mmCIF file of C-alpha atoms in Angstrom:
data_model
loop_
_atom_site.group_PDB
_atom_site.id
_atom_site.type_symbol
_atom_site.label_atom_id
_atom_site.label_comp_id
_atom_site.label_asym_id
_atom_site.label_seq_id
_atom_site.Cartn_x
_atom_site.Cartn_y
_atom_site.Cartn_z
ATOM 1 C CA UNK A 1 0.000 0.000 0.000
ATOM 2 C CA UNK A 2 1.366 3.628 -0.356
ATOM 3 C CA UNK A 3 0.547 6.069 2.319
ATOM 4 C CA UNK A 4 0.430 9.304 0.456
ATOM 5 C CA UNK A 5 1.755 10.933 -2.822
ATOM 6 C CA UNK A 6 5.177 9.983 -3.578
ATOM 7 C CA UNK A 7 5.162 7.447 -1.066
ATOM 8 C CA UNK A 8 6.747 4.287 -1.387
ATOM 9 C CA UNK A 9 4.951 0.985 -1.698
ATOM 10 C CA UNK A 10 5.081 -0.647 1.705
ATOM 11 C CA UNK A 11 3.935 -4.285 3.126
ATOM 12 C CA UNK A 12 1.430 -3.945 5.826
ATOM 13 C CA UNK A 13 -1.504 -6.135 7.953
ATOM 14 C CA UNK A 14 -4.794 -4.591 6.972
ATOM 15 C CA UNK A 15 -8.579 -5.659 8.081
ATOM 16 C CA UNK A 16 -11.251 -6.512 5.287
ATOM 17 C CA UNK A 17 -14.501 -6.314 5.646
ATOM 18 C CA UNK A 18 -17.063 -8.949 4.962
ATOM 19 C CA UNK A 19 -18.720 -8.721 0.973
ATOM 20 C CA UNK A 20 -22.242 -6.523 1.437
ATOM 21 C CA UNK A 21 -24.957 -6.707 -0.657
ATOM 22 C CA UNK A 22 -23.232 -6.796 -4.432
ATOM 23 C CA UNK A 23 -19.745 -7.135 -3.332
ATOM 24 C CA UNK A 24 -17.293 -10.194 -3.990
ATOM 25 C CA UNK A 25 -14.516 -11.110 -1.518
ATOM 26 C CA UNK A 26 -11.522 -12.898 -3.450
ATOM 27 C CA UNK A 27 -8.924 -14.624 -2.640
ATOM 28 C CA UNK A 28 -5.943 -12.998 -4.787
ATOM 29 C CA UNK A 29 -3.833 -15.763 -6.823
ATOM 30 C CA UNK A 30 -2.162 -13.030 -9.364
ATOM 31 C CA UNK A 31 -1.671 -9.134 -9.962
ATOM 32 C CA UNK A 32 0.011 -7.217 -11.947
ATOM 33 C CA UNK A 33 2.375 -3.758 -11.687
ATOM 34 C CA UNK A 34 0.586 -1.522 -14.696
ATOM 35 C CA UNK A 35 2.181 1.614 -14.782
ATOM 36 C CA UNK A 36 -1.282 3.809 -13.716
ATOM 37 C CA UNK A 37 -0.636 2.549 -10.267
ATOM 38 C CA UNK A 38 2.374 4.522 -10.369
ATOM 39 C CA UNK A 39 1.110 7.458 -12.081
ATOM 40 C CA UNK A 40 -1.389 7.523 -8.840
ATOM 41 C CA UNK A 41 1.321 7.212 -6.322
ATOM 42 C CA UNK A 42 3.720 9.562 -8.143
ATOM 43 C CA UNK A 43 1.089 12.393 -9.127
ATOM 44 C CA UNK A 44 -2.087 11.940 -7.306
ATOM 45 C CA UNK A 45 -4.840 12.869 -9.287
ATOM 46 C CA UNK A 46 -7.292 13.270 -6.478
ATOM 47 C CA UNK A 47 -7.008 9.756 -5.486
ATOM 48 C CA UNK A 48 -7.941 9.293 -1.595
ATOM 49 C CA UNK A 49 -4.775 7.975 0.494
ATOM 50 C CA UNK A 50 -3.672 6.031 2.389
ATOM 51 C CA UNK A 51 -4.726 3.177 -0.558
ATOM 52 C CA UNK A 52 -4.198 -0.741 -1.395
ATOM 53 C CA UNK A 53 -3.564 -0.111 -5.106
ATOM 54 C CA UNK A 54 -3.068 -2.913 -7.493
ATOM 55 C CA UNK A 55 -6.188 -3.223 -10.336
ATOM 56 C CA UNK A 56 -4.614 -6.059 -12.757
ATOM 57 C CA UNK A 57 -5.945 -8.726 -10.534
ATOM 58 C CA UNK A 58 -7.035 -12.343 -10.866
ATOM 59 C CA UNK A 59 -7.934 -14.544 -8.112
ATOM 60 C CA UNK A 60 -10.916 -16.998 -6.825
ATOM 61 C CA UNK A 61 -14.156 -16.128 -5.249
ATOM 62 C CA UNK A 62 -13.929 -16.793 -1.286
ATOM 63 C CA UNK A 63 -17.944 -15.511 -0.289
ATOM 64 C CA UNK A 64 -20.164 -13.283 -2.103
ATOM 65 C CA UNK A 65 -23.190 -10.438 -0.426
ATOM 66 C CA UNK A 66 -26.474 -11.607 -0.686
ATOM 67 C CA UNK A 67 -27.552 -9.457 -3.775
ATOM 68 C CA UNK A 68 -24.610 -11.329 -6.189
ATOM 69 C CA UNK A 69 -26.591 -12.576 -9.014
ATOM 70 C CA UNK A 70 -23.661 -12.959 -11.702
ATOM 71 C CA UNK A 71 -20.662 -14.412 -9.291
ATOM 72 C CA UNK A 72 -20.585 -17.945 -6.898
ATOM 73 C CA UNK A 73 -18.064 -18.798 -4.429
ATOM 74 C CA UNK A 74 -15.432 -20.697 -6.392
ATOM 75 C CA UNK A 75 -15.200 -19.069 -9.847
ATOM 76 C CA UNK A 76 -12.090 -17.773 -11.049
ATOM 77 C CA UNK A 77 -12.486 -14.098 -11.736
ATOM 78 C CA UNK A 78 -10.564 -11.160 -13.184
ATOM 79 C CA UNK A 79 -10.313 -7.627 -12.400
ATOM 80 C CA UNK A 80 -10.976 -4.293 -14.361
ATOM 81 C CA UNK A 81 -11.314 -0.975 -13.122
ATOM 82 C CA UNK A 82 -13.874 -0.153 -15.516
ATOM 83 C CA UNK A 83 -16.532 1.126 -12.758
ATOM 84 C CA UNK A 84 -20.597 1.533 -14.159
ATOM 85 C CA UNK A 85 -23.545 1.267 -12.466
ATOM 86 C CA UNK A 86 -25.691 -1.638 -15.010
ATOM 87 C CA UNK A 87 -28.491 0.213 -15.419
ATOM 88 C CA UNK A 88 -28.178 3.668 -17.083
ATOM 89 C CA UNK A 89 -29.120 4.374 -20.479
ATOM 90 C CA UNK A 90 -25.235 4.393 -21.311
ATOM 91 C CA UNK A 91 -25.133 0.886 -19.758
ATOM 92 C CA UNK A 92 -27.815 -0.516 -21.185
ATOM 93 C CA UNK A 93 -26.337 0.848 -24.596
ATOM 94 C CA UNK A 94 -23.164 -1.641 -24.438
ATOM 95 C CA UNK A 95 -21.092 1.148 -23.210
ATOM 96 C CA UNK A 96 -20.439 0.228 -19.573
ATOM 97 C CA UNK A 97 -16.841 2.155 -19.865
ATOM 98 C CA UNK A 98 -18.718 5.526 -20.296
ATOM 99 C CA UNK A 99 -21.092 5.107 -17.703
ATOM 100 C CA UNK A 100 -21.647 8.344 -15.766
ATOM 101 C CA UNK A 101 -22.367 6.919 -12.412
ATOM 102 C CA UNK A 102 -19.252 4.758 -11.621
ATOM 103 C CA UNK A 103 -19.892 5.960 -7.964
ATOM 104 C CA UNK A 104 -22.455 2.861 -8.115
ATOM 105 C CA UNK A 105 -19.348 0.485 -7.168
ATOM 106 C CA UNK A 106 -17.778 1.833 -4.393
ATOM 107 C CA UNK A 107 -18.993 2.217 -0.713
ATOM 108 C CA UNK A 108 -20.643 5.214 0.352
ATOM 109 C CA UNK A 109 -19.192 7.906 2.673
ATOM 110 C CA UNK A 110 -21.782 6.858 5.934
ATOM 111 C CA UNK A 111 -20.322 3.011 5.500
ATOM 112 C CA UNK A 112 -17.301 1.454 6.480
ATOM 113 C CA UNK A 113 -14.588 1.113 4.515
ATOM 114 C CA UNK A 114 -13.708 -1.646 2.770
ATOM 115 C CA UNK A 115 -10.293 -1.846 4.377
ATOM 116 C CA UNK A 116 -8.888 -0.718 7.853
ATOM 117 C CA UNK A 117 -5.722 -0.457 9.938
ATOM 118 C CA UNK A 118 -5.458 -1.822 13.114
ATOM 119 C CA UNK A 119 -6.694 1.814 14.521
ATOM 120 C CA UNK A 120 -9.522 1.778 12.217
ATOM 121 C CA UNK A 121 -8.389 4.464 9.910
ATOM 122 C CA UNK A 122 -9.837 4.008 6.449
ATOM 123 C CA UNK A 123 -7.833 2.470 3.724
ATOM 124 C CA UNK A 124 -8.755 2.904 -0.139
ATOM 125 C CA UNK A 125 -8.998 0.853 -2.660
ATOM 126 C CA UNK A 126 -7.403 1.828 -5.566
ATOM 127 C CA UNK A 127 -9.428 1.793 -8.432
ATOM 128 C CA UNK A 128 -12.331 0.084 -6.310
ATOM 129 C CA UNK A 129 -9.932 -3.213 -6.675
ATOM 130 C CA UNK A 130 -6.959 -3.066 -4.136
ATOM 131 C CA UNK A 131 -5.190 -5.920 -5.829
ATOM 132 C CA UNK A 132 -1.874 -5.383 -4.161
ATOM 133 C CA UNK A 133 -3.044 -7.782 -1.311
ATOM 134 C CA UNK A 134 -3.632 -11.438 -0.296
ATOM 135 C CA UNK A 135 -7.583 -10.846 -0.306
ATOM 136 C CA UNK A 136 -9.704 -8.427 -2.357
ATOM 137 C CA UNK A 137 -13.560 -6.765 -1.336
ATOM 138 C CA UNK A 138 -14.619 -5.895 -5.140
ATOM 139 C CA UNK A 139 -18.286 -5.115 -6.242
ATOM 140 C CA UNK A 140 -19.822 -7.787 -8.755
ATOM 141 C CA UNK A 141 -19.811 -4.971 -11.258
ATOM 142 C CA UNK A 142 -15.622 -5.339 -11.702
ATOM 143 C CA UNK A 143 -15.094 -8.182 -11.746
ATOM 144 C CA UNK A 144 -15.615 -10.853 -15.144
ATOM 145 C CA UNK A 145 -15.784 -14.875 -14.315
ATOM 146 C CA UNK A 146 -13.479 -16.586 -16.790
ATOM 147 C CA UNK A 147 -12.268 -20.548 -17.380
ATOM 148 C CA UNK A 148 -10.860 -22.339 -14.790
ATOM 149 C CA UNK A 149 -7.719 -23.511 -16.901
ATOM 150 C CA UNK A 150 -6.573 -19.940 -17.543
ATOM 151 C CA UNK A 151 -3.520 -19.728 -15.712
ATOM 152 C CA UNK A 152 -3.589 -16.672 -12.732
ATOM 153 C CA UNK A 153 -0.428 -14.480 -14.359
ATOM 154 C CA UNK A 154 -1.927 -14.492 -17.373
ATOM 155 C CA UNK A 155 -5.400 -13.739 -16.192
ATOM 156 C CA UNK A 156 -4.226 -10.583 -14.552
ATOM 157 C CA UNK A 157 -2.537 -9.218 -16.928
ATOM 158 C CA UNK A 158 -6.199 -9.347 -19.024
ATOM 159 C CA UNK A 159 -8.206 -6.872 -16.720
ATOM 160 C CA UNK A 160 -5.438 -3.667 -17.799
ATOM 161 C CA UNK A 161 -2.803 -4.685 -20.383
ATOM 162 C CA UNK A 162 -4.817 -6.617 -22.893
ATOM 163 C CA UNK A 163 -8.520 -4.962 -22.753
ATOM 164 C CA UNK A 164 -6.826 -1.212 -22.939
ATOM 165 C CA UNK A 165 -4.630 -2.211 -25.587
ATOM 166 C CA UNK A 166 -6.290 -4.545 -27.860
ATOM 167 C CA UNK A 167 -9.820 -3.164 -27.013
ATOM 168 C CA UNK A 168 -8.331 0.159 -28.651
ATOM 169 C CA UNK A 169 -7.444 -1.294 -31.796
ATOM 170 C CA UNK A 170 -10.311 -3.735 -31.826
ATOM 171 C CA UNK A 171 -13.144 -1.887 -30.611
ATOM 172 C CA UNK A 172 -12.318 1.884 -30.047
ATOM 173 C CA UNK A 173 -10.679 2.377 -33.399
ATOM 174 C CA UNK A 174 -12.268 -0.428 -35.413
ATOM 175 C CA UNK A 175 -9.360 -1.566 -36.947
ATOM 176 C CA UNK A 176 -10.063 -3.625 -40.574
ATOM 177 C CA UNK A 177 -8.578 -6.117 -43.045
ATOM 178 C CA UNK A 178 -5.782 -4.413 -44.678
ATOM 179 C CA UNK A 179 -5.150 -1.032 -42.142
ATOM 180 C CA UNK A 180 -2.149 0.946 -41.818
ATOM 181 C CA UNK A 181 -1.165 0.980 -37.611
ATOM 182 C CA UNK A 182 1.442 3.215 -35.839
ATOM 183 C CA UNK A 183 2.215 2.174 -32.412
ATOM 184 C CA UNK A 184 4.066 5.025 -29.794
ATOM 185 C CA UNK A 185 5.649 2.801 -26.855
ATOM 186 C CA UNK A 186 5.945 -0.698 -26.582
ATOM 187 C CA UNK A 187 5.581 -1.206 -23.232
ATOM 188 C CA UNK A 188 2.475 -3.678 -22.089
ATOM 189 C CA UNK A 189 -0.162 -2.013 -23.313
ATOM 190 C CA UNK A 190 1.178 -1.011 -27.038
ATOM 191 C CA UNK A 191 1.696 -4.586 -27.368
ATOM 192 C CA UNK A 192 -1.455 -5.805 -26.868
ATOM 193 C CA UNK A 193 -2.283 -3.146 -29.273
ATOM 194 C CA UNK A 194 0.065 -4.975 -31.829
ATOM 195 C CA UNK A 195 -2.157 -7.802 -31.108
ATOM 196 C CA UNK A 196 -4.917 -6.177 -31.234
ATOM 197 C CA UNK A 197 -4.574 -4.767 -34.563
ATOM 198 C CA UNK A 198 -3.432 -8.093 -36.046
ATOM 199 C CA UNK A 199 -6.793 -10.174 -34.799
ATOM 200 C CA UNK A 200 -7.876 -7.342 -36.169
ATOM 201 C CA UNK A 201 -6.766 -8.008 -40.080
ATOM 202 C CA UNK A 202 -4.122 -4.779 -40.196
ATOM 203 C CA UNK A 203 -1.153 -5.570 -42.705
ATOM 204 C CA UNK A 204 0.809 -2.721 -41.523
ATOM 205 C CA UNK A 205 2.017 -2.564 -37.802
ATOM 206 C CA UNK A 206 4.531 -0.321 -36.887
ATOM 207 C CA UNK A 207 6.221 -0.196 -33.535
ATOM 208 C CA UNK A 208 7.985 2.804 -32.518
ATOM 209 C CA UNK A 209 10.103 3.406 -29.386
ATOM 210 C CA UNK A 210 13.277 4.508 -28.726
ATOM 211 C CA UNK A 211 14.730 1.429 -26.660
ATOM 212 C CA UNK A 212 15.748 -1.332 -29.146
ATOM 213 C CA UNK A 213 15.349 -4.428 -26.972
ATOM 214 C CA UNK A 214 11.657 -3.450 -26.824
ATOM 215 C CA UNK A 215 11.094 -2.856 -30.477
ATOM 216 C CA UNK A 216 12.841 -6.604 -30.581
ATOM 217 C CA UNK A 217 9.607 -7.704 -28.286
ATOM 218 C CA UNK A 218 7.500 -5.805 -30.474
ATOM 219 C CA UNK A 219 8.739 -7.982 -33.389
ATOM 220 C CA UNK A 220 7.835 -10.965 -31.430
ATOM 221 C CA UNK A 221 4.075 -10.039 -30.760
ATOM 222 C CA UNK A 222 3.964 -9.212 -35.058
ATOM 223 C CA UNK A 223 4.709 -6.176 -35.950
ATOM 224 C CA UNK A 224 5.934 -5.900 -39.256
ATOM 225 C CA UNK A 225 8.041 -2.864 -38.948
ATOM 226 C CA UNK A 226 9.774 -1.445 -35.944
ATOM 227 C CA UNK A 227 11.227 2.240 -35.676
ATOM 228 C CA UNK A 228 13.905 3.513 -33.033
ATOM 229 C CA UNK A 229 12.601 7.302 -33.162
ATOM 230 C CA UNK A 230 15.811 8.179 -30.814
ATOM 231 C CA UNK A 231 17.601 8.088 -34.118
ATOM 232 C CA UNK A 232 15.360 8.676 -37.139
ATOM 233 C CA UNK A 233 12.473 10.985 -37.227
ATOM 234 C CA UNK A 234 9.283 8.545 -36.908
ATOM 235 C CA UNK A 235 6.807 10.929 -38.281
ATOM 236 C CA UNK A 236 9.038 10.696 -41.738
ATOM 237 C CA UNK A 237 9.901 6.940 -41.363
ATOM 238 C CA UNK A 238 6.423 6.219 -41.255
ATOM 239 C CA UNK A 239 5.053 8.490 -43.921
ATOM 240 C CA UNK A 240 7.736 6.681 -46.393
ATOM 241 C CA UNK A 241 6.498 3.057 -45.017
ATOM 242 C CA UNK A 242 3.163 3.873 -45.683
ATOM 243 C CA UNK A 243 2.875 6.657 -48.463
ATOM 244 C CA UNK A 244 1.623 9.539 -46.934
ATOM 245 C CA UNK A 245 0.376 8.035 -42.513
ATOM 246 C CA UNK A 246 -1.299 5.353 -41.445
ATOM 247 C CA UNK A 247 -4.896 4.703 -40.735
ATOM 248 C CA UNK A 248 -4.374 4.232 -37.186
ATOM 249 C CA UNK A 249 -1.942 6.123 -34.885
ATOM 250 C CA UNK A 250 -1.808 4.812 -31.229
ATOM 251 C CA UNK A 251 -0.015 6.605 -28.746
ATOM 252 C CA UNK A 252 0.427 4.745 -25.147
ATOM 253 C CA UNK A 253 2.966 6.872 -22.791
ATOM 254 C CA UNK A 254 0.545 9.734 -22.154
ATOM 255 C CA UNK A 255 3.611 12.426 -23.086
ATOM 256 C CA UNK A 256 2.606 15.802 -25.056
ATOM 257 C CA UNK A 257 5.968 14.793 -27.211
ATOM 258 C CA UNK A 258 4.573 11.498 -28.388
ATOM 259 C CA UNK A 259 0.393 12.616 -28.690
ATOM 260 C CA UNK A 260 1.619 15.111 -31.124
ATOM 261 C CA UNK A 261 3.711 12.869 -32.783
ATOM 262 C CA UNK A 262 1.012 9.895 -33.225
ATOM 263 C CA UNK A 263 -1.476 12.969 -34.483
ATOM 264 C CA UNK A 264 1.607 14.206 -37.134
ATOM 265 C CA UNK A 265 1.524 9.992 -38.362
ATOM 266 C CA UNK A 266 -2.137 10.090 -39.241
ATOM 267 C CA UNK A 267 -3.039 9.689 -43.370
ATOM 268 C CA UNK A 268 -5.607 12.022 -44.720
ATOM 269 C CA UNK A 269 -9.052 10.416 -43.060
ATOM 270 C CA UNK A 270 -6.523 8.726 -40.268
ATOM 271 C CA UNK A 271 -6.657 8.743 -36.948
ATOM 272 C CA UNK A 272 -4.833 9.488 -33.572
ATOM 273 C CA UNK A 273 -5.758 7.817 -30.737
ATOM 274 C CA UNK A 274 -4.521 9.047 -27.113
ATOM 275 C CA UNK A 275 -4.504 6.287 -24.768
ATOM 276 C CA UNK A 276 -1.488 7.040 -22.046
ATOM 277 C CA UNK A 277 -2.023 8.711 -18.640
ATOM 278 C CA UNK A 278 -0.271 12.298 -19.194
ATOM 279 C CA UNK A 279 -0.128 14.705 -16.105
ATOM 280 C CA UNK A 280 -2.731 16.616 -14.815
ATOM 281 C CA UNK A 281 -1.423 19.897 -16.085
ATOM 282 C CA UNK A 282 -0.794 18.297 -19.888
ATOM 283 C CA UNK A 283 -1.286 19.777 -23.255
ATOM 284 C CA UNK A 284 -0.677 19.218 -26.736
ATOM 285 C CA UNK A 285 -0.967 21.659 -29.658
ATOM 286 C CA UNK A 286 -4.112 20.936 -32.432
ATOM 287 C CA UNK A 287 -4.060 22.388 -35.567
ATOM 288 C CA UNK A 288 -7.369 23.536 -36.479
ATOM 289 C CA UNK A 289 -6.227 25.404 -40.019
ATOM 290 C CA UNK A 290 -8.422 24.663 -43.381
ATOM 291 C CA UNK A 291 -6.166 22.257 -44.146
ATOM 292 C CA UNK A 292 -6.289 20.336 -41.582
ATOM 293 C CA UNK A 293 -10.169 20.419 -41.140
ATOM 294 C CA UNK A 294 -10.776 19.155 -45.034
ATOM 295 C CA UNK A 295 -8.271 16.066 -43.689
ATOM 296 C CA UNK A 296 -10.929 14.990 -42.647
ATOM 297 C CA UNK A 297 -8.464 13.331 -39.693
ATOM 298 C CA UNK A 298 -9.582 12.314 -35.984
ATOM 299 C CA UNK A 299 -8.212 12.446 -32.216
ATOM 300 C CA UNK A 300 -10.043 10.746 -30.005
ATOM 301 C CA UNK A 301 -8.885 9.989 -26.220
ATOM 302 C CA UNK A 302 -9.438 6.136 -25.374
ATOM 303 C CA UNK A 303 -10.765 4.745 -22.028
ATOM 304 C CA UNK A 304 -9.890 1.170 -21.324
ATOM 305 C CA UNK A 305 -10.310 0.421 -24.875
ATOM 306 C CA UNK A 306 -13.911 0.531 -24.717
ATOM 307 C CA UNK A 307 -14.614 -2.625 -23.191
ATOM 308 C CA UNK A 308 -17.186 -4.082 -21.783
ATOM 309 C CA UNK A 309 -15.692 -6.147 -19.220
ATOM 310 C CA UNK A 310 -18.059 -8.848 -18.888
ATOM 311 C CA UNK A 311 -17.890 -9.779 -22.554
ATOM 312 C CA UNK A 312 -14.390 -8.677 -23.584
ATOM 313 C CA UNK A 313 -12.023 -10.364 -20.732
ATOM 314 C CA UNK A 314 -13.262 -14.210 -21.154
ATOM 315 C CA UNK A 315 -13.575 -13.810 -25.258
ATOM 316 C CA UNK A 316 -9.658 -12.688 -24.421
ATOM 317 C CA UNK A 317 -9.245 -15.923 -22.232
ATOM 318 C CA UNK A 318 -10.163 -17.985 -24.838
ATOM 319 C CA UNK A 319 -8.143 -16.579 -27.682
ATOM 320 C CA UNK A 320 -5.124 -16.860 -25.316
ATOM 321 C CA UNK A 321 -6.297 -20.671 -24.847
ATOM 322 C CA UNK A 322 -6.703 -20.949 -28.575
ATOM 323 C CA UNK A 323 -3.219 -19.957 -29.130
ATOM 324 C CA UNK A 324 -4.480 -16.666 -31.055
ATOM 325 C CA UNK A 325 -3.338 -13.897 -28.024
ATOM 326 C CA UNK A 326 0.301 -13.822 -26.845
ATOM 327 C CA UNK A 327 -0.024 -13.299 -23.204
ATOM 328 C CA UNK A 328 2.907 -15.274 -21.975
ATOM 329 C CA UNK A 329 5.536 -12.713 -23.713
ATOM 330 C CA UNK A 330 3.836 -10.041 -21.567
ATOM 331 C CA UNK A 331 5.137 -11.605 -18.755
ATOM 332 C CA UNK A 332 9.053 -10.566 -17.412
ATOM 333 C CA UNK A 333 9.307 -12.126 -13.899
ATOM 334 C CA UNK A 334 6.905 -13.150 -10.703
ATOM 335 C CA UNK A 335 7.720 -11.215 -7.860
ATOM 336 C CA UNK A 336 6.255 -11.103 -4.197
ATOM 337 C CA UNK A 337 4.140 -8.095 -2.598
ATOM 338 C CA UNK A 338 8.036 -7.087 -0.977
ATOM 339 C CA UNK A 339 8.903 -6.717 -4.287
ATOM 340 C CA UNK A 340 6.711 -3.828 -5.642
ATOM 341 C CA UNK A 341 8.653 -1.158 -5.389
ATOM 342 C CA UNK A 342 12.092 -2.691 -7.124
ATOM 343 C CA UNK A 343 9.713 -3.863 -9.782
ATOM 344 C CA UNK A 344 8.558 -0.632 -10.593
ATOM 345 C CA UNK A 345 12.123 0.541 -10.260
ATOM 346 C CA UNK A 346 12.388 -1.876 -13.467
ATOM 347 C CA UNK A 347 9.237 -0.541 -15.426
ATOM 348 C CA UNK A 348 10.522 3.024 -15.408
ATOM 349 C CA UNK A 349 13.334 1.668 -16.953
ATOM 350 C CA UNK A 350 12.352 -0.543 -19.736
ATOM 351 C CA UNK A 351 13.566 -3.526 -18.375
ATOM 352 C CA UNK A 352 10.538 -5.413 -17.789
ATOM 353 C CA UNK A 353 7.080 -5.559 -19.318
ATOM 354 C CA UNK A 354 4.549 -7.273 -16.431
ATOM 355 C CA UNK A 355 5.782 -8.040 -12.904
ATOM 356 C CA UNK A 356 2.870 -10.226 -11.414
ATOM 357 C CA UNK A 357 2.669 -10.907 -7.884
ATOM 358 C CA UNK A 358 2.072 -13.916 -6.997
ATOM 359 C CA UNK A 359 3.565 -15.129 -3.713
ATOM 360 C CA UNK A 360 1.709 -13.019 -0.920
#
């Protein structure tokens, strides 16, 4: 758990309360470090503290509330922090990632936390998961029942990773047979994107980065070109590739540098999709001249690659089972909860993809 902004991750005995009405207690088998845990710890963003974060979870249901219609003790489950209330009109539509009353998940302000200390001082959970622990208290809503032979590691890494990344290319941006894709950052989300866009039918995939042992990775999940933009200018290298931008630019670090660059790769009639956290304060530059009006090109800003949880996460267990989804490349080492902090350590650098705790 982290204690405040800019905190480190710490080990720590917490109490958890029983599941109420539509809440699932789980017993955690697998969760994994995405890097918006750390944007949270590092930044902030208005999240409550002191918090159990952890939201790329996968783990087995220990006792359900009494209103669980969808969830029974036993099933193996998976994570998402995609929070909506089931019943809206935006809901009811499909789009369960839009919904405007995610408040529907979490516990209200005149009921007891989910977690305590020892003193009884309230504990978040991050996201509404709090996967960073041996148990879990996670309303029915957030959680997706999946096959019992899909391994735990793998699992996890489904609820972030895979539905942000190839959800984006596969639902958000629609890829079809024969696209042009553009990549920024091939970290564990712009490779699911790769992946994404291949189920997908694109004959173009790009990968751009500027650390080559990752674009090496990104050859290994498909992509048929790779670009090191620390040495050649990508907005040119992919222009000549492609003849003029590709249909589909994805950008996944969430830097103003980089979401002006993927909007610079777009064709005329392309689009730029922003998927990666920036900071709070962040801005990029839009031209909004004739020219580029009649360009008839798009930016849109992607949440959790509009998924809907409940369908998306097992049809992405069984294309993993099927030998269709490359999940086991996402995976650089199993670690233990002590080990959070040196595994992030390892993100920020580049040297892993997906540390996944399992040994709590």
């Amino acid at each position: 758990m982290s204690e405040g902004v800019g905190s480190p991750f710490t080990t720590r005995d917490v109490a958890i309360d029983e599941p109420r009405e539509r809440e699932v207690l789980i017993d955690v088998r697998a969760s994994g470090l995405c890097h918006s845990d750390l944007h949270i710890v590092e930044s902030g963003y208005g999240f409550p503290f002191p918090a159990v974060f952890g939201h790329e979870i996968a783990g087995v249901v220990e006792a359900v509330g009494s209103e669980v219609t969808t969830i029974k003790v036993g099933d193996h489950v998976v994570g998402c922090l995609i929070q909506f209330c089931g019943v809206c009109t935006t809901c009811l539509s499909g789009r369960t990632y839009e919904c405007p009353n995610p408040q529907a998940t979490v516990r209200g302000p005149d009921e007891p936390s989910r977690l305590s200390a020892e003193d009884g001082t309230a504990i978040a959970s991050g996201w509404g998961l709090g996967g960073f622990a041996s148990q879990a208290l996670v309303h029915e809503n957030q959680l997706a029942v999946v096959r019992d032979d899909l391994p735990f590691p793998q699992a996890a890494i489904i609820g972030c990773a895979v539905v942000t990344g190839a959800g984006s290319a596969i639902n958000t941006a629609g890829v079809r047979v024969g696209d042009s894709v553009a990549v920024i950052g091939t970290g564990g989300v712009g490779l699911n994107v790769i992946s994404g866009a291949l189920l997908a039918g694109a004959t173009h995939v790009i990968a751009i980065d500027i650390i080559d042992a990752k674009l090496e990775v990104a050859k290994s999940f498909g992509a048929t070109e790779v670009i090191n933009s620390s040495q050649v200018d990508a907005v040119e290298a992919v222009r000549e590739l492609t003849g003029g931008g590709v249909d589909h630019a994805f950008e996944v670090i969430g830097l103003p540098a980089t979401q002006e660059q993927a909007i610079a790769l777009r064709r005329v009639g392309g689009h730029a999709y922003l998927i990666g956290i920036a900071k709070p304060d962040a801005t990029v530059t839009l031209d909004t001249s004739l020219a580029a009006l009649v360009s008839h090109a798009s930016v849109q800003g992607v949440s959790m690659g509009s998924t809907n949880l409940k369908r998306d996460i097992p049809m992405y267990a069984d294309l993993y089972m099927q030998g269709r989804l490359n999940l086991d490349g996402l995976i650089s080492q199993e670690i233990s909860l002590d080990d959070v902090d040196e595994a992030y350590v390892k993100l920020k650098k580049g040297e892993v993809i997906r540390s996944i705790i399992t040994r709590f």
